[in-house]
Short mmCIF file of C-alpha atoms and ligand atoms in Angstrom, two decimals:
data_model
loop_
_atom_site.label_atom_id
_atom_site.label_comp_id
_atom_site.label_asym_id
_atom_site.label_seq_id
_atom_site.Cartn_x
_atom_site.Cartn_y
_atom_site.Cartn_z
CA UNK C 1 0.00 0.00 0.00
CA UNK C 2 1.66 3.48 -0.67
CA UNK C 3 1.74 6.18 1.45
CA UNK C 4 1.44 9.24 -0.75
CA UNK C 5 2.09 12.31 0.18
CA UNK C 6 0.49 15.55 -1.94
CA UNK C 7 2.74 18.32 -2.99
CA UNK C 8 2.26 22.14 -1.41
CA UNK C 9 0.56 23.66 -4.51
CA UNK C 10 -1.99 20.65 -4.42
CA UNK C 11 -2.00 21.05 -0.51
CA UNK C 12 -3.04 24.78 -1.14
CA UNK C 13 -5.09 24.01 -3.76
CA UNK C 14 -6.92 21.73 -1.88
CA UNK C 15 -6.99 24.06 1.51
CA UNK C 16 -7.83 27.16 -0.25
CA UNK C 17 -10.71 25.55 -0.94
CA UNK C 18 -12.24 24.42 2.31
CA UNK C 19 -13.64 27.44 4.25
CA UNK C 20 -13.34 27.98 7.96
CA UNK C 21 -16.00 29.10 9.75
CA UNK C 22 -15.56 30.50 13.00
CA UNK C 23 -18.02 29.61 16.47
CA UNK C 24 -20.23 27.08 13.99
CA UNK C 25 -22.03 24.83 15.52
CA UNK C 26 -20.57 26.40 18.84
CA UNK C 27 -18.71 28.81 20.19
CA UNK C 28 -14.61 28.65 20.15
CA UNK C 29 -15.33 26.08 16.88
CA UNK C 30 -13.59 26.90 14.01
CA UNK C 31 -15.99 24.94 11.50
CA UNK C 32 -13.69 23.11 8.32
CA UNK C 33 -16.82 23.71 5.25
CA UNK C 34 -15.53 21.04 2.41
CA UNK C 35 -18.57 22.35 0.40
CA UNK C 36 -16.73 24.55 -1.73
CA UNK C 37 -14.28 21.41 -2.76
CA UNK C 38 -17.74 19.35 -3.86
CA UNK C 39 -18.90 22.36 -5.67
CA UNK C 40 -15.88 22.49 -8.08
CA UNK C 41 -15.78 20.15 -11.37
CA UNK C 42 -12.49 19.15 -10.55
CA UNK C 43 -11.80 19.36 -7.44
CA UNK C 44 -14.47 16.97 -6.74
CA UNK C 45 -12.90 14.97 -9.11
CA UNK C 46 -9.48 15.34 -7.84
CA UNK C 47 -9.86 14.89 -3.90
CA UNK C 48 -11.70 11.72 -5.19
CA UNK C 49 -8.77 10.20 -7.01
CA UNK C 50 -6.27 11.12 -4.44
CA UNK C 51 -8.58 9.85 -1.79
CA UNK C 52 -8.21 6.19 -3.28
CA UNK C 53 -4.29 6.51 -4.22
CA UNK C 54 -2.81 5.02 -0.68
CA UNK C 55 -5.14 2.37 -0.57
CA UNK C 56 -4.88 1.33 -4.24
CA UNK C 57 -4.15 -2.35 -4.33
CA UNK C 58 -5.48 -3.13 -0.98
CA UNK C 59 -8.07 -5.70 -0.74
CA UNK C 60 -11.01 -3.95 0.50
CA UNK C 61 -14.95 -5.55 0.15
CA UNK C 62 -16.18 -2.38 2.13
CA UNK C 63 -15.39 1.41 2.56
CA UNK C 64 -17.59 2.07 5.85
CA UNK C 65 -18.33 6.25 5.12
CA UNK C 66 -19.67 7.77 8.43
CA UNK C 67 -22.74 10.26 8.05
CA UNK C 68 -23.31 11.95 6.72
CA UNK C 69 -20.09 13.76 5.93
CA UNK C 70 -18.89 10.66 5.20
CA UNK C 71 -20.99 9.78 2.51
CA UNK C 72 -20.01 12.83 0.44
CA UNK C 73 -16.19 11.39 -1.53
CA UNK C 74 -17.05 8.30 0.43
CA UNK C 75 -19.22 6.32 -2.59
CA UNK C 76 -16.71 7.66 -5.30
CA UNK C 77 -13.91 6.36 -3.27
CA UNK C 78 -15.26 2.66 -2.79
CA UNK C 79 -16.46 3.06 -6.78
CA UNK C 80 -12.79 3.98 -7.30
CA UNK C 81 -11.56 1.33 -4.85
CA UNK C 82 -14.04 -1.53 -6.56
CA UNK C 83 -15.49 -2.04 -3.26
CA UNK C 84 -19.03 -1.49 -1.77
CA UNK C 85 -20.48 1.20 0.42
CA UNK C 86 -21.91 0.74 3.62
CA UNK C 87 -23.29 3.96 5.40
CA UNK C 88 -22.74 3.95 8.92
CA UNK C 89 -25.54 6.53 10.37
CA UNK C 90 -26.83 8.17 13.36
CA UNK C 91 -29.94 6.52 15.50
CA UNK C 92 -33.30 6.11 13.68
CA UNK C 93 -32.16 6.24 10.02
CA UNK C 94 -31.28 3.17 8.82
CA UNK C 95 -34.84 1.34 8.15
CA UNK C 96 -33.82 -2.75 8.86
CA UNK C 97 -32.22 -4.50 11.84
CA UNK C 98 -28.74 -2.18 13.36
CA UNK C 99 -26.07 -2.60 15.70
CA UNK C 100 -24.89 0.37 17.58
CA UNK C 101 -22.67 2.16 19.46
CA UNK C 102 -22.14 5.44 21.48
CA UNK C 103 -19.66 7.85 21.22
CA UNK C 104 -18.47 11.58 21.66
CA UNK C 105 -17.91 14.44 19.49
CA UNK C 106 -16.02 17.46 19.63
CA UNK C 107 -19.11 19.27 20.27
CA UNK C 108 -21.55 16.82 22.05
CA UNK C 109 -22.39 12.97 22.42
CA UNK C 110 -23.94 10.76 19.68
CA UNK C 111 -24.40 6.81 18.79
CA UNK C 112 -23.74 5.43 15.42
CA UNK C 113 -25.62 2.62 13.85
CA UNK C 114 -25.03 0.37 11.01
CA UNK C 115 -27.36 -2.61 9.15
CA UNK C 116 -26.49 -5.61 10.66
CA UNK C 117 -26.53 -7.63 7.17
CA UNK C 118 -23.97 -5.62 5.58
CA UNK C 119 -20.68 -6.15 6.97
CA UNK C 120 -19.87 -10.01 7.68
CA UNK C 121 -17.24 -11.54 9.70
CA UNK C 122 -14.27 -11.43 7.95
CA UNK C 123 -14.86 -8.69 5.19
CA UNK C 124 -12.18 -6.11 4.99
CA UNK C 125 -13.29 -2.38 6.05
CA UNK C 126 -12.11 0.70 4.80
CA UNK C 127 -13.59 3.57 7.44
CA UNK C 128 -13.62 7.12 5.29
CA UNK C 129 -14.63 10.14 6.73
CA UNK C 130 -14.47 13.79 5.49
CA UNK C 131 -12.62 14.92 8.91
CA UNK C 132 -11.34 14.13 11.75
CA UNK C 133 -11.25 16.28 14.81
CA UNK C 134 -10.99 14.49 18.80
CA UNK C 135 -10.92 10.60 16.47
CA UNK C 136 -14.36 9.66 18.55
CA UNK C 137 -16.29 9.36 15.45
CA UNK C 138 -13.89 6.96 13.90
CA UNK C 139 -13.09 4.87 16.97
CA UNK C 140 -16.75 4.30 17.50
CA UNK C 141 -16.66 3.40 14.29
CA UNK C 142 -14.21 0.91 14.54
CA UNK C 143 -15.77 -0.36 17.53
CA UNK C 144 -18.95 -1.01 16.27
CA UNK C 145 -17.37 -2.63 12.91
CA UNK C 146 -14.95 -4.88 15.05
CA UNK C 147 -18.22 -6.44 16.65
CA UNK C 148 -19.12 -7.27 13.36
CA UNK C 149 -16.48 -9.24 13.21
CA UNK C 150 -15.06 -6.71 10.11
CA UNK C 151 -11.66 -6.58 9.60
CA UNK C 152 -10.29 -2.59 9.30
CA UNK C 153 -7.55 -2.32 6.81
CA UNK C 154 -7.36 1.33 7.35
CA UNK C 155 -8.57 5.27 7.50
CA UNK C 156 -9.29 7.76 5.08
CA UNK C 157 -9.85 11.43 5.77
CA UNK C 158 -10.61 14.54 3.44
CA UNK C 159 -9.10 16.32 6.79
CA UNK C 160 -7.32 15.85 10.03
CA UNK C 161 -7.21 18.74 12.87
CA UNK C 162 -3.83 17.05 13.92
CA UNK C 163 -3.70 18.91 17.23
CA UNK C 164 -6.20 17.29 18.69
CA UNK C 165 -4.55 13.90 18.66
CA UNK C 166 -7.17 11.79 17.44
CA UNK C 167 -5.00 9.35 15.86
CA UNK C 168 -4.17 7.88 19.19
CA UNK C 169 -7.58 6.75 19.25
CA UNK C 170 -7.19 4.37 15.85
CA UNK C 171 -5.12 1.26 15.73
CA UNK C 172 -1.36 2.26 15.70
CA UNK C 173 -0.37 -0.55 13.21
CA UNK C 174 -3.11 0.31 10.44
CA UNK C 175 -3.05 3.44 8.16
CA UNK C 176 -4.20 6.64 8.64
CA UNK C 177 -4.47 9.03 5.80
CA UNK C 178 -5.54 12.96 5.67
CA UNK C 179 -5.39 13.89 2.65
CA UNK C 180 -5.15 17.56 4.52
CA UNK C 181 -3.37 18.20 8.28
CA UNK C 182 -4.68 21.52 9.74
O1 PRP B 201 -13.20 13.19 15.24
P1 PRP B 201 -14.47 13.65 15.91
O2 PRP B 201 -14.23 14.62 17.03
O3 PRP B 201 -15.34 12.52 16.34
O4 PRP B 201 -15.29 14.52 14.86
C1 PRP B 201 -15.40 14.23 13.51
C2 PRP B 201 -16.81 14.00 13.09
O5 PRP B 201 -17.58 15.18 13.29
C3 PRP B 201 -18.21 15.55 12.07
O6 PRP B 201 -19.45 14.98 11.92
P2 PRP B 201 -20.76 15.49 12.66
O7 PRP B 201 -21.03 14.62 13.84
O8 PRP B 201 -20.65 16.95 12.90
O9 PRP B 201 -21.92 15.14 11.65
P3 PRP B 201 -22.23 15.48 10.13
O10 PRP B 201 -21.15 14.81 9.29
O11 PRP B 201 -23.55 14.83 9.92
O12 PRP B 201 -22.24 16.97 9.95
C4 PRP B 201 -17.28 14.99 11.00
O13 PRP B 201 -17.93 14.83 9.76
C5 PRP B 201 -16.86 13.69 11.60
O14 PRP B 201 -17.80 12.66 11.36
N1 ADE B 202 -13.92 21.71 13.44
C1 ADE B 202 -14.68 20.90 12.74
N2 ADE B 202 -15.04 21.20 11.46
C2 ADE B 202 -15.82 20.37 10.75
N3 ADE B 202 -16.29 19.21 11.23
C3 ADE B 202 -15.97 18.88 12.48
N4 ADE B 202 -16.26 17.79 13.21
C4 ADE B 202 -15.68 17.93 14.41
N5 ADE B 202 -14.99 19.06 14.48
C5 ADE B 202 -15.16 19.68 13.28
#
């Protein structure tokens, strides 16, 4: 699996086109907005493809995208990746049988939920997410796909807010890449 690592320009490419907004959804949170990189032709296209690039080769059956965020580069990555997509979502939307699992944000407590017929003991598990901020999220997510009996081969981020250490939440001896370290 490569590690790849973007050049500056792309880096500020990329960054100048994610928006921080400042006290959203609370105060003293400086909000990372990746609408402006979906809204662009080729940027959209672009974050996509370098998304997949350290995980090409891998086998992967699943990349797990967490909601809803997660769901925005997460389809065209598992497309990319010739893997399915299983949306992992907060309580009450997904309409069959779920397994779940509580967790905390940077900015509150929520529980995650996935169908229990999608992932199946065994299956390897990509977890994609657009950002990660405290890791909570994503090691909830992990959790909850480890009692499945899924096997994680690895992280994917749009974003990491590095400072706030969330990495040391996610299994040291798998990969983590941010395709972005603010
Ligand atoms: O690393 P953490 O501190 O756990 O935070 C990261 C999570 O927070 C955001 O989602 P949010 O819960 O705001 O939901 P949304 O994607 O539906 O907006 C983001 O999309 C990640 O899923
Ligand atoms: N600062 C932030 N910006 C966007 N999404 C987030 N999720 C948690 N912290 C966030």
């Amino acid at each position: 699996m490569a590690h790849s690592n973007i050049d500056k320009s792309l880096r500020d490419l990329l960054l100048g086109n994610v928006r921080s907004v400042p006290n959203f959804p609370k105060p003293g949170i400086i909000f990372k907005d990746i609408t402006p990189l979906l809204q662009d032709r080729y940027l959209l296209e672009l974050t996509s493809r370098l998304l997949a690039e350290p995980f090409r080769g891998a086998k992967i059956d699943f990349v797990a995208g967490l909601e809803s965020r997660g769901f925005l580069f997460g389809t065209n990555l598992a497309q990319d990746l010739h893997a399915g997509f299983v949306p992992i979502r907060k309580p009450g939307k997904l309409p069959a049988s779920t397994h779940s699992i509580e967790y905390e944000l940077e900015y509150g407590t929520d529980s995650l939920e996935v169908h229990t017929d999608s992932i199946q003991s065994g299956d390897n598990v990509l977890i994609h997410d657009d950002l990660m901020a405290t890791g909570g999220t994503s090691a909830a997510a992990s959790n909850l796909i480890r009692k499945m009996g899924g096997n994680i081969i690895g992280y994917s981020f749009v974003m990491e807010i590095s400072a706030l250490g969330g990495r040391r939440f996610l299994d040291q001896n798998l990969p983590v890449h941010s395709l972005l370290k603010v």
